[in-house]
Short mmCIF file of C-alpha atoms in Angstrom, two decimals:
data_model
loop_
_atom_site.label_atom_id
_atom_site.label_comp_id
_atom_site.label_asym_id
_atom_site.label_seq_id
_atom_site.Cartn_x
_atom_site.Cartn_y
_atom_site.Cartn_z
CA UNK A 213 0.00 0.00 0.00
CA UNK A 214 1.88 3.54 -1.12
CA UNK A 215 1.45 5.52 2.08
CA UNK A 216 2.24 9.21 1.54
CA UNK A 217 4.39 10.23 4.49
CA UNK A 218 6.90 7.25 3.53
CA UNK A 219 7.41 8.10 -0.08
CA UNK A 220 11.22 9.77 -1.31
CA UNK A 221 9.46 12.92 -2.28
CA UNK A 222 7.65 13.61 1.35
CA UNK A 223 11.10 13.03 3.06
CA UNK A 224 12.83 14.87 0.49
CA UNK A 225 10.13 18.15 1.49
CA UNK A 226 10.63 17.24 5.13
CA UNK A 227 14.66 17.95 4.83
CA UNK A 228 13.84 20.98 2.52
CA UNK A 229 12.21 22.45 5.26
CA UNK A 230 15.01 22.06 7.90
CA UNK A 231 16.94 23.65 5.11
CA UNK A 232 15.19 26.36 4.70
CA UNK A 233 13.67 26.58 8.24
CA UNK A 234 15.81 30.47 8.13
CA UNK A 235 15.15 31.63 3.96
CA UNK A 236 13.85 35.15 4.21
CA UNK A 237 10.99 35.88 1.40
CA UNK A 238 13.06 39.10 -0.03
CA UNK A 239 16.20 37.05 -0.25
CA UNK A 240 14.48 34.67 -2.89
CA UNK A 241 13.41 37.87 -4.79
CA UNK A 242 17.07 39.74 -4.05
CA UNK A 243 18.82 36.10 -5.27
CA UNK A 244 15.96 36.07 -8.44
CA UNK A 245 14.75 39.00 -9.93
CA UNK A 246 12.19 37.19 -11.98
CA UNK A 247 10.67 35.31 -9.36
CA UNK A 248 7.14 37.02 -9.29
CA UNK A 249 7.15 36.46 -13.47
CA UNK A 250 7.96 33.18 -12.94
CA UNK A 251 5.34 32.59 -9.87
CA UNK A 252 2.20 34.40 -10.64
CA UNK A 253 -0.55 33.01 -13.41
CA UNK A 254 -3.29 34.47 -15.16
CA UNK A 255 -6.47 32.55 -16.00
CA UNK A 256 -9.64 34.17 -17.11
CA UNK A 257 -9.87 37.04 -15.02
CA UNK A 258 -7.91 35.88 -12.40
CA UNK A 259 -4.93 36.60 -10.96
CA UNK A 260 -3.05 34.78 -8.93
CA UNK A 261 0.79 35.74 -7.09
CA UNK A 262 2.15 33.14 -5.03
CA UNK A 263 5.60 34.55 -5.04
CA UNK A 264 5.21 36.09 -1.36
CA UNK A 265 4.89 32.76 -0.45
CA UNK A 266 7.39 31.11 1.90
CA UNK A 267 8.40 28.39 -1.14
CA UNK A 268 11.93 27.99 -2.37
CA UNK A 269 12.29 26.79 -6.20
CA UNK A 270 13.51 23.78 -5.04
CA UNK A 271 10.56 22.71 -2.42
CA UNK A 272 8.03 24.08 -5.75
CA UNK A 273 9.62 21.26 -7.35
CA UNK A 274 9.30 18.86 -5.01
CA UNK A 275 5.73 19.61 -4.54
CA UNK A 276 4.75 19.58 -8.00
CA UNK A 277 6.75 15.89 -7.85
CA UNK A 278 4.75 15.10 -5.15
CA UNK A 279 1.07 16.14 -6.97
CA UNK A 280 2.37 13.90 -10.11
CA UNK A 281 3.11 10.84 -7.88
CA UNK A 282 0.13 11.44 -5.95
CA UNK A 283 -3.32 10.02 -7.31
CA UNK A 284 -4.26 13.22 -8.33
CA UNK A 285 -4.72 12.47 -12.26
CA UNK A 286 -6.55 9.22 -11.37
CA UNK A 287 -8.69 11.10 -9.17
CA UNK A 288 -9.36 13.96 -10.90
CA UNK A 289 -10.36 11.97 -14.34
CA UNK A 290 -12.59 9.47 -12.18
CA UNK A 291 -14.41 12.78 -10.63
CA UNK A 292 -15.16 14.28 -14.23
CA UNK A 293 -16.51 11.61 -15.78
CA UNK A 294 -18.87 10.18 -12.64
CA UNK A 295 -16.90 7.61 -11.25
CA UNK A 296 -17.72 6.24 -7.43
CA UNK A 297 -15.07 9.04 -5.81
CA UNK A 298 -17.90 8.97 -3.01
CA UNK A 299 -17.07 5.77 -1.50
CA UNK A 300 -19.10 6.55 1.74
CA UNK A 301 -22.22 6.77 -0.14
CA UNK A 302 -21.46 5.25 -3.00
CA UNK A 303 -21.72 8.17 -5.06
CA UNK A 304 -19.85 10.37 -7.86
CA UNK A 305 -19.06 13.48 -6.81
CA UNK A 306 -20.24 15.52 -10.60
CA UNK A 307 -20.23 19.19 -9.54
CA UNK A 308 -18.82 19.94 -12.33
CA UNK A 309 -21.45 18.88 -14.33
CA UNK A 310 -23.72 21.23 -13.21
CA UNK A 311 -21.71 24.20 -14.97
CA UNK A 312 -20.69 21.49 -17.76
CA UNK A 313 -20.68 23.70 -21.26
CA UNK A 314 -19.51 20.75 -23.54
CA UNK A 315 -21.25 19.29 -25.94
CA UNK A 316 -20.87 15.73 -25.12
CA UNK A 317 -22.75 13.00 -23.22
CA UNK A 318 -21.64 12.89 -19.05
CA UNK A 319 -22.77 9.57 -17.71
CA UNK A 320 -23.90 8.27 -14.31
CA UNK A 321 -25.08 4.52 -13.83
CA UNK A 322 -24.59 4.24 -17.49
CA UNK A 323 -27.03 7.43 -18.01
CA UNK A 324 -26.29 10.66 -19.54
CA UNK A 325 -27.01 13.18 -16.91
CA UNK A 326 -26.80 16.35 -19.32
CA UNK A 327 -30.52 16.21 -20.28
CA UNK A 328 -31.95 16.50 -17.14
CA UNK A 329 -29.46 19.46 -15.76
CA UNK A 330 -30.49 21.53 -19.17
CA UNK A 331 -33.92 20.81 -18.24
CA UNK A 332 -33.45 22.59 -14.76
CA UNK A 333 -31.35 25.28 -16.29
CA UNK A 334 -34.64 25.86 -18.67
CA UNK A 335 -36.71 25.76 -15.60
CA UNK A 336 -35.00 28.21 -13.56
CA UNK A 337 -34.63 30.31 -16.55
CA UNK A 338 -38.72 30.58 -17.13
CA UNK A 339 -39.27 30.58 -13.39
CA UNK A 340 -36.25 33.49 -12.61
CA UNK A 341 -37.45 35.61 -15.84
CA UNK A 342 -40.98 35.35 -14.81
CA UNK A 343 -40.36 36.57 -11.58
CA UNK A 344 -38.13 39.51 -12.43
CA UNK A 345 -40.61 40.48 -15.00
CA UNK A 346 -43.16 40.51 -12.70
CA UNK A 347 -45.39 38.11 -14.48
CA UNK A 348 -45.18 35.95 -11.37
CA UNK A 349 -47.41 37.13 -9.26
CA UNK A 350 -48.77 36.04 -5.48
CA UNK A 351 -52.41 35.24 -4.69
CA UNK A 352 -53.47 38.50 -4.55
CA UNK A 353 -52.10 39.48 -7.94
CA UNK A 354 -49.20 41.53 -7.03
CA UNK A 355 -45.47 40.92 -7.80
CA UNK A 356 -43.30 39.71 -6.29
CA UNK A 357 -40.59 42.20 -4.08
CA UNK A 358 -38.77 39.96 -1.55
CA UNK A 359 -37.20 36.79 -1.83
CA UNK A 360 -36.52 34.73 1.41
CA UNK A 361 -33.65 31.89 1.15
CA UNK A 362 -34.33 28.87 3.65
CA UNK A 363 -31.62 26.68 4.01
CA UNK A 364 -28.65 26.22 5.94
CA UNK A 365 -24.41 25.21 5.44
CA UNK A 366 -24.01 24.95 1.60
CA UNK A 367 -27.79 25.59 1.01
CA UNK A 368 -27.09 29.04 2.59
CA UNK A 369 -23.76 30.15 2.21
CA UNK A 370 -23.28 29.36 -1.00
CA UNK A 371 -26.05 31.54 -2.81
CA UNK A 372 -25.95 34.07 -0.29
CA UNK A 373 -22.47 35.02 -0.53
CA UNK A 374 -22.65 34.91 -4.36
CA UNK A 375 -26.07 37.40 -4.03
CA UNK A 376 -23.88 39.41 -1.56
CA UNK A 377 -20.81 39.82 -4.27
CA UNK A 378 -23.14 40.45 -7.13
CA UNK A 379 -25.50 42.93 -5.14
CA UNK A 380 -24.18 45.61 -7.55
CA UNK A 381 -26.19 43.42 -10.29
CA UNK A 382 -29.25 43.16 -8.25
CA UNK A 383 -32.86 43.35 -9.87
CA UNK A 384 -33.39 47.02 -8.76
CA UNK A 385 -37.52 45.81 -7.09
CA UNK A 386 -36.05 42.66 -5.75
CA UNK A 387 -35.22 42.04 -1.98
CA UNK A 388 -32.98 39.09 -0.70
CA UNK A 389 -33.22 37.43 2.67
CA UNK A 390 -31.34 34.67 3.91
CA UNK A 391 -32.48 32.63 6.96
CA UNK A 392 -30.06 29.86 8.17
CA UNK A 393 -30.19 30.19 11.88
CA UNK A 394 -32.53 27.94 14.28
CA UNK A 395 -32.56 30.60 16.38
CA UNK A 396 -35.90 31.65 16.05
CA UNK A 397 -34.80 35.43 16.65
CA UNK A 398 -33.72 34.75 12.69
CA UNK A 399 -36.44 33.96 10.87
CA UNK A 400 -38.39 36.62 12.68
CA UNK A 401 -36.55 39.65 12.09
CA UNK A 402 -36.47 38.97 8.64
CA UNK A 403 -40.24 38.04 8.74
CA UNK A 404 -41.05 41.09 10.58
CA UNK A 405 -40.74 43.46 7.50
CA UNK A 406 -42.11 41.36 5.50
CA UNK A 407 -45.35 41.37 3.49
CA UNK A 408 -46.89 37.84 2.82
CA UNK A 409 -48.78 39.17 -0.63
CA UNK A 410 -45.13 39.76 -1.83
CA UNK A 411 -42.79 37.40 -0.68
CA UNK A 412 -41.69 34.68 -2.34
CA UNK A 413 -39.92 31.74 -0.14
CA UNK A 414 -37.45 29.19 -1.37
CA UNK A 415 -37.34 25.97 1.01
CA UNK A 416 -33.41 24.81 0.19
CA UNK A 417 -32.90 21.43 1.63
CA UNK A 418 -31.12 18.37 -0.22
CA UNK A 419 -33.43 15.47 1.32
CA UNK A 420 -36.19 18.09 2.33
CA UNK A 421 -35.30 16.79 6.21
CA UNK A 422 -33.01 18.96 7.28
CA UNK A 423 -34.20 19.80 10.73
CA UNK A 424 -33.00 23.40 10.93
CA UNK A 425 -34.31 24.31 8.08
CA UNK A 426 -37.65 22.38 8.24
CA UNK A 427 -38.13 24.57 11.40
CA UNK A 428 -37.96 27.57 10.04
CA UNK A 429 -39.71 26.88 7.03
CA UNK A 430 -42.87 25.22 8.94
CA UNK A 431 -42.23 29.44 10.61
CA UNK A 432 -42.33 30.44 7.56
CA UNK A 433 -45.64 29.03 5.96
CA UNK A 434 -47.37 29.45 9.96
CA UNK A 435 -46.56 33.27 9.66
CA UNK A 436 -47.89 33.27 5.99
CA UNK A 437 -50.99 31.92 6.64
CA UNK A 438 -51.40 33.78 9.71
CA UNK A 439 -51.16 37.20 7.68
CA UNK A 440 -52.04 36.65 4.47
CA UNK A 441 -55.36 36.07 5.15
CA UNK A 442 -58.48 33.82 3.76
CA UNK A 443 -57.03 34.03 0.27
CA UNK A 444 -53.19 32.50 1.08
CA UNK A 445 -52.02 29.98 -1.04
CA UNK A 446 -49.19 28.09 0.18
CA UNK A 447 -48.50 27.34 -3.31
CA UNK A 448 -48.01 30.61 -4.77
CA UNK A 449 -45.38 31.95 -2.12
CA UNK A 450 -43.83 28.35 -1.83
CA UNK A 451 -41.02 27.47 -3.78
CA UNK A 452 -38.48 24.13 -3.18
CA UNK A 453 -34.74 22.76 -4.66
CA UNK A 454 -34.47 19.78 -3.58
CA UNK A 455 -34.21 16.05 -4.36
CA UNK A 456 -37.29 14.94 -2.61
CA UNK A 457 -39.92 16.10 -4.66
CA UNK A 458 -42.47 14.04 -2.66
CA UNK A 459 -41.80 16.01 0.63
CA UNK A 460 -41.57 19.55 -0.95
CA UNK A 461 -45.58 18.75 -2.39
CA UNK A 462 -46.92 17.18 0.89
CA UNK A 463 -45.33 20.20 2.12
CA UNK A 464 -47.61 22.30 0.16
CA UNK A 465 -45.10 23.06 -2.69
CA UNK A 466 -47.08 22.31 -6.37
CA UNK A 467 -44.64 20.18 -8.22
CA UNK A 468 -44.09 21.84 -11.32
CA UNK A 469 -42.06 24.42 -8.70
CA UNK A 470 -39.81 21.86 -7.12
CA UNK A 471 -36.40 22.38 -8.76
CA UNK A 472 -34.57 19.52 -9.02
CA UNK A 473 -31.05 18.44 -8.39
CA UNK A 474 -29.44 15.09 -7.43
CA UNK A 475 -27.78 13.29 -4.77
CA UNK A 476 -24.68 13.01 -6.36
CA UNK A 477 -24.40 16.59 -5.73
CA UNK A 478 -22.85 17.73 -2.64
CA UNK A 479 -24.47 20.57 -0.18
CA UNK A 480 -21.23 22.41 0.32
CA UNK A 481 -20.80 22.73 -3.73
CA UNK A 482 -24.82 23.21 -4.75
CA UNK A 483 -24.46 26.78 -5.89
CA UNK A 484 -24.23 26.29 -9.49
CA UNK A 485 -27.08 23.72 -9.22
CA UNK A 486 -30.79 25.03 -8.64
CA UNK A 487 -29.82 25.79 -5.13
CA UNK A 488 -29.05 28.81 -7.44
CA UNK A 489 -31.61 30.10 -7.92
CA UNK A 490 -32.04 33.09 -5.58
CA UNK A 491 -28.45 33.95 -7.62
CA UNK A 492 -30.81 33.59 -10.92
CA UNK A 493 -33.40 36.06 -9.43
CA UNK A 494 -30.98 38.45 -8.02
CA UNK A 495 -28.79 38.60 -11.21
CA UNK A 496 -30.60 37.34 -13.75
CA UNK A 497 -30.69 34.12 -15.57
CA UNK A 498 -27.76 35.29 -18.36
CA UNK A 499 -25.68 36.50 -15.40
CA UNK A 500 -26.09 33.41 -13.40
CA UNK A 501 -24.80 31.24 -16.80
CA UNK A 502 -22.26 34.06 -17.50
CA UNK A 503 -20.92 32.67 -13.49
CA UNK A 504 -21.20 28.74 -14.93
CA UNK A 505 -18.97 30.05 -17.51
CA UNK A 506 -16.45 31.30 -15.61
CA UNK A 507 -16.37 28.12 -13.03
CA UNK A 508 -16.42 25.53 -16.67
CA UNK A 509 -13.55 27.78 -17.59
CA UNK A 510 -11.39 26.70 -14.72
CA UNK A 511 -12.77 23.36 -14.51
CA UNK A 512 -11.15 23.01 -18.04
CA UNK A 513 -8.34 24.43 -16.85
CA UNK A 514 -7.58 22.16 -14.03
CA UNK A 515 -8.20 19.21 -16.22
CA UNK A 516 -5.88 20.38 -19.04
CA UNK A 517 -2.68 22.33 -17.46
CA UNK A 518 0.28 21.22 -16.25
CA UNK A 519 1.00 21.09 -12.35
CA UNK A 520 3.20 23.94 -12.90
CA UNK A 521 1.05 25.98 -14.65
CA UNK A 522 -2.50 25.09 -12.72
CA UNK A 523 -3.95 27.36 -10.51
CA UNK A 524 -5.70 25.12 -7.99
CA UNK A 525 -2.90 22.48 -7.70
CA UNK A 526 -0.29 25.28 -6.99
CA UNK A 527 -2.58 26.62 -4.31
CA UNK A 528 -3.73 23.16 -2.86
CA UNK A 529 0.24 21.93 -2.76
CA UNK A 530 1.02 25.36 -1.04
CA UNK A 531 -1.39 24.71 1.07
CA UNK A 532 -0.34 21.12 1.43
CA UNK A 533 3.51 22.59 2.57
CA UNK A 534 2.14 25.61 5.03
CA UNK A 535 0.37 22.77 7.39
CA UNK A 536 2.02 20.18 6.99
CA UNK A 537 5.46 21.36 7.04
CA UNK A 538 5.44 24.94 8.28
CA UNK A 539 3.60 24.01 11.01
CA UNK A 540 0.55 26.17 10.28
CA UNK A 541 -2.69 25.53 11.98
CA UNK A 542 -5.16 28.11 10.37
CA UNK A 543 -5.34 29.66 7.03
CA UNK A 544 -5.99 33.31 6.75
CA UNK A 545 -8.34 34.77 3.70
CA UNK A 546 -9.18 38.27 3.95
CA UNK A 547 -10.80 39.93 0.78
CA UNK A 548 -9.97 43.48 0.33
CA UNK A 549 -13.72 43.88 -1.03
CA UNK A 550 -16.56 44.55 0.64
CA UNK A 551 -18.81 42.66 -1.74
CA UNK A 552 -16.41 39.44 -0.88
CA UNK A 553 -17.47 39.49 3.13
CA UNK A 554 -19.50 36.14 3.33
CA UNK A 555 -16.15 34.63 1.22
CA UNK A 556 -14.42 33.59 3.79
CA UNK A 557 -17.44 31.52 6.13
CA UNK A 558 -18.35 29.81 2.26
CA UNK A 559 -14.27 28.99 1.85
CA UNK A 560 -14.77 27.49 5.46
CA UNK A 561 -17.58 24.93 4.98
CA UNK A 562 -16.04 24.68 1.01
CA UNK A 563 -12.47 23.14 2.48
CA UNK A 564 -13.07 22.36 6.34
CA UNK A 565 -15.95 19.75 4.73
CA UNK A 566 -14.50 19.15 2.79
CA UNK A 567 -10.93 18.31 4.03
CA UNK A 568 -12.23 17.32 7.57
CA UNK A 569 -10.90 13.55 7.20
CA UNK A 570 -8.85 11.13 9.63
CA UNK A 571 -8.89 8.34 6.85
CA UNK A 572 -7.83 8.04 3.46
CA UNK A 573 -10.50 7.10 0.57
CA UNK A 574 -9.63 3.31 0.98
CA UNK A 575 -10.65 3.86 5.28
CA UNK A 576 -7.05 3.66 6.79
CA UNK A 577 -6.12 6.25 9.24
CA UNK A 578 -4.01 9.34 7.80
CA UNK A 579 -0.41 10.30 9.65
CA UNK A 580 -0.48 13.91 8.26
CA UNK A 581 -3.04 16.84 8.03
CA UNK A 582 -5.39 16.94 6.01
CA UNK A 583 -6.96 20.77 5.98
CA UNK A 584 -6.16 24.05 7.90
CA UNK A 585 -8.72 25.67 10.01
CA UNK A 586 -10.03 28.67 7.87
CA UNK A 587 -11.49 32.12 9.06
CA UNK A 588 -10.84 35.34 8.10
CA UNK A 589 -13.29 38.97 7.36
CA UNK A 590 -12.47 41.70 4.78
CA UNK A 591 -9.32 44.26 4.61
CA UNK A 592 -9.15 46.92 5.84
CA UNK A 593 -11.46 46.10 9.03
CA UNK A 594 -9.06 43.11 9.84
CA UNK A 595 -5.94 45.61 10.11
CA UNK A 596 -7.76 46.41 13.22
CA UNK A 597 -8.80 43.18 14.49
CA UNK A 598 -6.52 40.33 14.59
CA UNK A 599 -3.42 41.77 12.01
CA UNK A 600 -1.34 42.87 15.30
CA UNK A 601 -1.13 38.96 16.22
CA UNK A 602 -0.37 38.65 12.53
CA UNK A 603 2.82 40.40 12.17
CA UNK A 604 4.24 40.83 15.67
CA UNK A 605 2.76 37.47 17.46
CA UNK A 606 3.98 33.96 17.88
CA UNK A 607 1.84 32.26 15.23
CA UNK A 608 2.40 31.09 12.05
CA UNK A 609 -0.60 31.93 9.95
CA UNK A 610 -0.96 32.15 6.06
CA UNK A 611 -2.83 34.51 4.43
CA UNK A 612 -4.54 35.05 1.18
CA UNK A 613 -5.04 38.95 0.48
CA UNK A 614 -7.85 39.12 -2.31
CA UNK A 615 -8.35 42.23 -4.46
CA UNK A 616 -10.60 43.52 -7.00
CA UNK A 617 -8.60 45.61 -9.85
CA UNK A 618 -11.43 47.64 -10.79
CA UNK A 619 -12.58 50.35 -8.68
CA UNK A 620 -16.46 51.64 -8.90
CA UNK A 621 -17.30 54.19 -10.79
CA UNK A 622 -17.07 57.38 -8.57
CA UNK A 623 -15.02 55.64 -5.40
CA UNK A 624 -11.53 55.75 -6.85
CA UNK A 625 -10.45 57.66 -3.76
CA UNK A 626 -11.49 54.67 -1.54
CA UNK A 627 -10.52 52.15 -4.13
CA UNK A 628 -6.82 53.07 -4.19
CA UNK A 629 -7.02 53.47 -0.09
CA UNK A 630 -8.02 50.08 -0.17
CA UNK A 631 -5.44 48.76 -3.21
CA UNK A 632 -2.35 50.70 -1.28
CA UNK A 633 -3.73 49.11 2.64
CA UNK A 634 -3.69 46.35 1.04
CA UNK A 635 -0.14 46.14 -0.55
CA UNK A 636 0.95 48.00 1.95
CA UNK A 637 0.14 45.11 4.51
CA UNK A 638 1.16 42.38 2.25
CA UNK A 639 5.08 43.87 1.83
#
């Protein structure tokens, strides 16, 4: 059995780091004055500079030997085209094929799945245009003006924090809620402003049993009928994505408004599925595929470029040297954006889930670590938080500084403030 922490290349890191336990960042750029050229990458629209980081050439090698002796391209083929990669529950793990562009067949069970997600893209297209338009209207005839998300971990973070990036995008008449919490002080607040003739709710629940969310739904439709008076219909304010179709209808949901997606789709990555969908109404249905574009774009990156050259392999095998040879604990992301604030609580549930294994896929106990603990808020409000321990404590923490190049139109006083804090604190 190969077992990772044995193999010549994980030894050879382990002495690189006793080698290099004293390297200073600016003597790698003083000794090589091309080393940001040679250790930044462009693709699409993003940027990425991992030059600051702590990596000689030499242990870049070595992990880029490690990611090729690794089962990474095994792995990463059997995840694109719907192999088992699940073996827990016996399922493929197909994200990807919910923002799948190709023309080709994808295949599950010896089915192709691409039908049935281009039906769902068709129905969230009619349902989110129909909406916006205001040709969706509630039982008493009026349109729609608030839209309340009910879910919770990546039936809540993920469509809220895209909503929150994109709010610049936002259907001008259109209000977004989001209500995770069981705490019923959640669900009321938002209810509390609320007018039942005009809101629209989306139940967001995988298996439609998700007790937190169940909760506040059954809040939810109580409050509705409660207010809305002899005329409610559950039906008209009701919406569901889910996989259970049966519960969303006994729930009072009519079933040509369930929205569909499957089990082989995990919560924590359900964004680009109908879980969506408040993204779709916020943004509209083009700008919600123009987002599918840009995650198929890097999906087809990842597939087709070289270790050396591909964007989420050099950041994983970073990653992959900070904890597991640097001796960090955490990982730091702090988005120099404002629109980017929920970013680092979705990165959270998007690795820690992910990542938050003490066994390899074949169930034998791991000897190494497997994922940092992530956290993090926006720049410049974390230069007065937690930056102090950051530069002048006792912890080793690495941090990803995220930017947006392009400042908004009347706020390039406050976008170069933020560009030059933001430098300022990375040198």
């Amino acid at each position: 059995m190969f077992q990772l922490t044995r193999s010549v290349t994980w030894q050879a890191l382990k002495g690189l780091q006793e080698t290099t336990a004293n390297d200073r960042i600016r003597d790698y750029f003083a000794a090589d004055p091309e080393r940001f050229e040679k250790m930044s990458l462009r693709v699409g629209g993003l940027f990425l500079d991992y030059s600051k980081q702590p990596v000689s050439e030499a242990v870049l090698a070595k992990l880029i030997e490690l990611a090729e002796h690794s089962a990474l391209v095994q792995r990463r083929a059997q995840m694109f085209s719907g192999d088992i990669i699940n073996v827990t529950e016996n399922r493929p793990v197909l994200h990807t094929a919910l923002r799948n562009l190709g023309k080709g067949p994808l295949k599950v069970d010896g089915q192709d799945v691409m039908p049935e997600i281009q039906r769902t893209r068709e129905q969230i297209r009619t349902f989110s245009e129909a909406v916006r338009s205001g040709e969706w209207t509630g039982y008493s005839g009026q349109r729609i003006t608030d839209v309340v998300n009910i879910g919770i971990g990546g039936s809540d973070l993920g469509p809220n924090m895209a909503c929150r990036a994109l709010l610049k995008h936002r259907h001008p008449d259109l209000g977004f809620h989001f209500v995770s919490n069981v705490d019923g002080a959640h669900i009321q607040k938002v209810l509390s402003r609320l007018d039942p003739a005009t809101t629209l709710f989306i139940v967001s629940t995988k298996t439609f049993s998700t007790q937190e969310t169940l909760l506040n739904a059954h809040t939810a439709r109580r409050w509705f009928l409660d207010n809305a008076g002899p005329d409610a219909d559950v039906g008209a304010h009701f919406i569901a994505a889910s996989t259970n179709k049966a519960a969303a209808m006994a729930f009072g949901i009519r079933e040509e408004n369930v929205f569909e997606f499957w089990a082989w789709v995990g919560g924590r990555y359900s964004m680009w599925s109908s879980i969506g969908l408040p993204i779709a109404l916020s943004i509209g249905f083009e700008g919600f595929m123009e987002m599918l574009e840009g995650a198929y774009a890097m999906d087809q990156h990842f597939l087709s470029a070289p270790f050396a050259e591909n964007m989420p392999v050099l950041m994983a095998l970073i990653g992959i040297w900070h904890i597991n040879f640097q001796g960090a604990e955490t990982q730091a992301i702090v988005p120099y954006d404002q629109a980017l604030h929920q970013l680092p609580a979705f990165l959270q549930q998007l690795d820690m889930e992910s990542n938050g294994k003490s066994v390899d896929i074949f169930g034998h106990p791991v000897d190494y670590k497997t994922g940092p603990i992530v956290w993090g808020q926006t720049g410049s409000n974390g230069q007065h938080a937690f930056f102090q321990l950051l530069h002048q404590g006792t912890r080793y923490v690495p941090l990803d500084f995220i930017a947006s190049l392009k400042p908004e139109p009347g706020m390039e006083e406050h976008h170069f403030a933020l560009l030059t804090n933001m430098l300022a604190q990375a040198n």
